[in-house]
CSV table of C-alpha atoms in Angstrom, one decimal:
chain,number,residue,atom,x,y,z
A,1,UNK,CA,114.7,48.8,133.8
A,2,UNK,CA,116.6,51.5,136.2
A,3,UNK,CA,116.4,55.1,135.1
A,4,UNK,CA,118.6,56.7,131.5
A,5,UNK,CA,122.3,57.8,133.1
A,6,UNK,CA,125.4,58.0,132.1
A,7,UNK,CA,127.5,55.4,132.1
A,8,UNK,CA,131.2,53.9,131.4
A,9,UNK,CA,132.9,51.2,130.9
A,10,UNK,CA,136.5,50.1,129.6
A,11,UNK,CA,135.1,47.5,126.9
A,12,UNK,CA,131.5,46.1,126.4
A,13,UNK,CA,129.9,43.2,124.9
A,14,UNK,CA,127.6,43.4,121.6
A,15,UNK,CA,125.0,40.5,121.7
A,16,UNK,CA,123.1,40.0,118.3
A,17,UNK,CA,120.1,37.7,118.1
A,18,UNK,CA,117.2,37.3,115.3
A,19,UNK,CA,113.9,38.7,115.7
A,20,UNK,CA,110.5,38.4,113.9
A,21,UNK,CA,109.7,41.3,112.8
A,22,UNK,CA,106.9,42.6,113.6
A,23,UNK,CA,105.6,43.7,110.9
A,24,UNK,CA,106.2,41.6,107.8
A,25,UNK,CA,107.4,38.3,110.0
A,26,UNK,CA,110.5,37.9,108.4
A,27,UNK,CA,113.5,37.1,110.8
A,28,UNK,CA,115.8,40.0,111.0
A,29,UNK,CA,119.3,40.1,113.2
A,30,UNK,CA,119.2,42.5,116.1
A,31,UNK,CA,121.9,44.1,118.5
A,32,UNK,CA,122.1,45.1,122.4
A,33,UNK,CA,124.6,46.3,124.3
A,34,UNK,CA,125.8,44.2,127.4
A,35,UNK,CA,127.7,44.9,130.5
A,36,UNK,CA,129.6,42.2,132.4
A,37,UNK,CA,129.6,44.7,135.2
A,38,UNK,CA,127.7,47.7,136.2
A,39,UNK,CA,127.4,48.8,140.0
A,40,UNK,CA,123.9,49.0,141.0
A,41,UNK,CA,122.5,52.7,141.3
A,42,UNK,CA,126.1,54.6,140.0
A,43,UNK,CA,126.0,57.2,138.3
A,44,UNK,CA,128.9,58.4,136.3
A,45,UNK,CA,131.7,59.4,138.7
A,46,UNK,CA,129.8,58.6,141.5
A,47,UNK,CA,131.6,55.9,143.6
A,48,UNK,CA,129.0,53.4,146.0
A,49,UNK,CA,131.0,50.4,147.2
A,50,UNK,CA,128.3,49.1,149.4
A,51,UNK,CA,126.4,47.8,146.0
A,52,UNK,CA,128.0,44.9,144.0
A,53,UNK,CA,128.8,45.0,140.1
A,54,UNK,CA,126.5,42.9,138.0
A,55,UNK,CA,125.9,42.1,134.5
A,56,UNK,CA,123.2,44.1,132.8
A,57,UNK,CA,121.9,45.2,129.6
A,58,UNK,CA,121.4,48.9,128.2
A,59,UNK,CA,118.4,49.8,126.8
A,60,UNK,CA,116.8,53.2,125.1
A,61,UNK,CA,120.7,53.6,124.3
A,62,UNK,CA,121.1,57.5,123.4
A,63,UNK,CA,123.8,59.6,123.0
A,64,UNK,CA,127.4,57.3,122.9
A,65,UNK,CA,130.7,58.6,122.6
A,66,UNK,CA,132.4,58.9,118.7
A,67,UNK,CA,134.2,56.0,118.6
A,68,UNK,CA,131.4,53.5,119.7
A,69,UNK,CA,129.7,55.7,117.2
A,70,UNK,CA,131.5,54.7,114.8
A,71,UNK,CA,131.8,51.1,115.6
A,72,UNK,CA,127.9,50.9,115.7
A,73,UNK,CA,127.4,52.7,112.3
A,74,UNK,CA,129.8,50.4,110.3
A,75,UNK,CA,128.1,47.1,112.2
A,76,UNK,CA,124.8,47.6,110.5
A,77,UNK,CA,122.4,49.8,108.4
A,78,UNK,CA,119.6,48.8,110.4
A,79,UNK,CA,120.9,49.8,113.7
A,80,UNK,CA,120.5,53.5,114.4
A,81,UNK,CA,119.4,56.6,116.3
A,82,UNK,CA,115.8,56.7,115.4
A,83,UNK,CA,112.7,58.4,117.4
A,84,UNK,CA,110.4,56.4,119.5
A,85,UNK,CA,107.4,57.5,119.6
A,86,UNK,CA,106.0,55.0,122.9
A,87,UNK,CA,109.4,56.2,124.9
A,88,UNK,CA,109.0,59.8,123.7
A,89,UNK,CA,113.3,59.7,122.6
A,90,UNK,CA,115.7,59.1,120.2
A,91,UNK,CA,117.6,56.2,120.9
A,92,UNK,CA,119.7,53.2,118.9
A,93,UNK,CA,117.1,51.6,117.6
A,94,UNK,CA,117.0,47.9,115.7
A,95,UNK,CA,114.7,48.4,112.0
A,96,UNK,CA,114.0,45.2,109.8
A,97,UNK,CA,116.6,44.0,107.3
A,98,UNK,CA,113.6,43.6,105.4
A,99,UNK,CA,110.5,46.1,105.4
A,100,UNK,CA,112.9,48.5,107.5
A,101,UNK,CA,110.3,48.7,110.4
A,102,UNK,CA,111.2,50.2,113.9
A,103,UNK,CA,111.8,47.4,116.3
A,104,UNK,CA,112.0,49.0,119.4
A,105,UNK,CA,114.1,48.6,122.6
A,106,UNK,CA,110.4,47.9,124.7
A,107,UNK,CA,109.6,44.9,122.1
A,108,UNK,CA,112.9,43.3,122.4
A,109,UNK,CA,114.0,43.9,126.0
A,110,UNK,CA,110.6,43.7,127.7
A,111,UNK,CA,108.4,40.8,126.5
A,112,UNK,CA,109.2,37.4,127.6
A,113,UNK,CA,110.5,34.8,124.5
A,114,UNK,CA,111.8,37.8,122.4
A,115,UNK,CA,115.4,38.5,121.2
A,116,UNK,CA,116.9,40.2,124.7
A,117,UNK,CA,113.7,38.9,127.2
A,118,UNK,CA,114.8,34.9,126.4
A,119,UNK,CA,112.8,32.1,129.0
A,120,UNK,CA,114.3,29.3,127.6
A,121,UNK,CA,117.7,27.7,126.8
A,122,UNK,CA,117.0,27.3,123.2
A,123,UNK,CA,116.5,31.3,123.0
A,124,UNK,CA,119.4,32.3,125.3
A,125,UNK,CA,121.6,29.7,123.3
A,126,UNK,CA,120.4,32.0,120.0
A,127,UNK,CA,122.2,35.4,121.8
A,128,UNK,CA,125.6,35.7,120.1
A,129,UNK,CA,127.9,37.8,122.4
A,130,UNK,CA,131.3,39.5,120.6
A,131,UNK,CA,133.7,41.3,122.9
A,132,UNK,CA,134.0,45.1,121.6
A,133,UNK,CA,137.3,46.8,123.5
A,134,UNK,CA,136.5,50.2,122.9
A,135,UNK,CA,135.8,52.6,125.9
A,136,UNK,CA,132.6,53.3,126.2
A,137,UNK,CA,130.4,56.5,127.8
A,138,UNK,CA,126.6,56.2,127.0
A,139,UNK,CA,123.4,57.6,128.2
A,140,UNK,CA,121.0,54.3,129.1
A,141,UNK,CA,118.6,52.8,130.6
A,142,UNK,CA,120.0,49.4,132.0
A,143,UNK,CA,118.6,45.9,133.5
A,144,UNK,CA,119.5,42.7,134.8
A,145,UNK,CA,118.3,39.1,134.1
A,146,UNK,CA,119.7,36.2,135.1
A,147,UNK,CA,119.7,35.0,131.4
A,148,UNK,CA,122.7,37.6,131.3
A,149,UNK,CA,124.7,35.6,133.8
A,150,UNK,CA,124.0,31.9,132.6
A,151,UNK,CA,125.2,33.9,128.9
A,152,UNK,CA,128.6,34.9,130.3
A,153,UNK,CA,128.7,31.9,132.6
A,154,UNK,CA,128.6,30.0,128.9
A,155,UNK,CA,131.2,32.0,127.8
A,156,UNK,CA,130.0,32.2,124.4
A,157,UNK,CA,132.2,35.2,123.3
């Protein structure tokens, strides 16, 4: 994952998958936020042509304008600002459906065969990716995986 900055984007892509939870094993859907491009190293209104957009996914997602806000608070009671106490901030954070558990961003993103760290086709083929065309300005952590690319190369959204 590169370092939290700001960045924007004209629209971005939503992927839900399932996830065990955790804690009382039940499968519970989870959310991420994609980017079909991002240019490697820019910072908000920083221009640097000499690196090549890529797809990548935010993680540790903080503060996000009001209307993705908005869009995120109606899509589900179980995805939310909550604090993490492993990444020492508040970020939008997936919790069970179920026993309403914290399933952090680390958990999901950064351990091979779970919801947004998939090593097989069967699990990338479980990633469910909706087109969201709001503008979007976050504060994020982001990273790249070639599971991204055979995703949107599938266009399955």
């Amino acid at each position: 994952m590169i370092g939290d900055e700001t960045i924007f984007s004209p629209w971005f892509l939503l992927a839900e998958s399932v996830e065990e939870c955790w804690s009382c094993g039940s499968g519970t859907r989870v959310f991420a936020i994609l980017l079909p491009e991002i240019e490697k190293g820019a910072k908000a209104g920083v221009e640097d042509d000499t690196s090549a957009p890529t797809p990548c996914s935010l993680s540790n997602v903080g503060d996000v304008n009001d209307a993705v806000e908005t869009y995120l608070k109606r899509l589900s009671p179980h995805f939310f600002p909550d604090d993490s106490h492993s990444a020492g901030q508040t970020y939008w954070m997936n919790h069970c459906e179920h026993c309403s558990n914290k399933i952090g961003d680390f958990y999901l993103h950064s351990k091979p065969g779970h919801a947004f760290f998939p090593i097989t086709d069967e699990e990338i083929s479980k990633i469910k990716l909706r087109r969201i065309d709001i503008a979007l300005e976050v504060d994020a952590g982001w990273g790249q995986s070639s599971w991204i690319d055979e995703l949107l190369e599938g266009g399955q959204f």
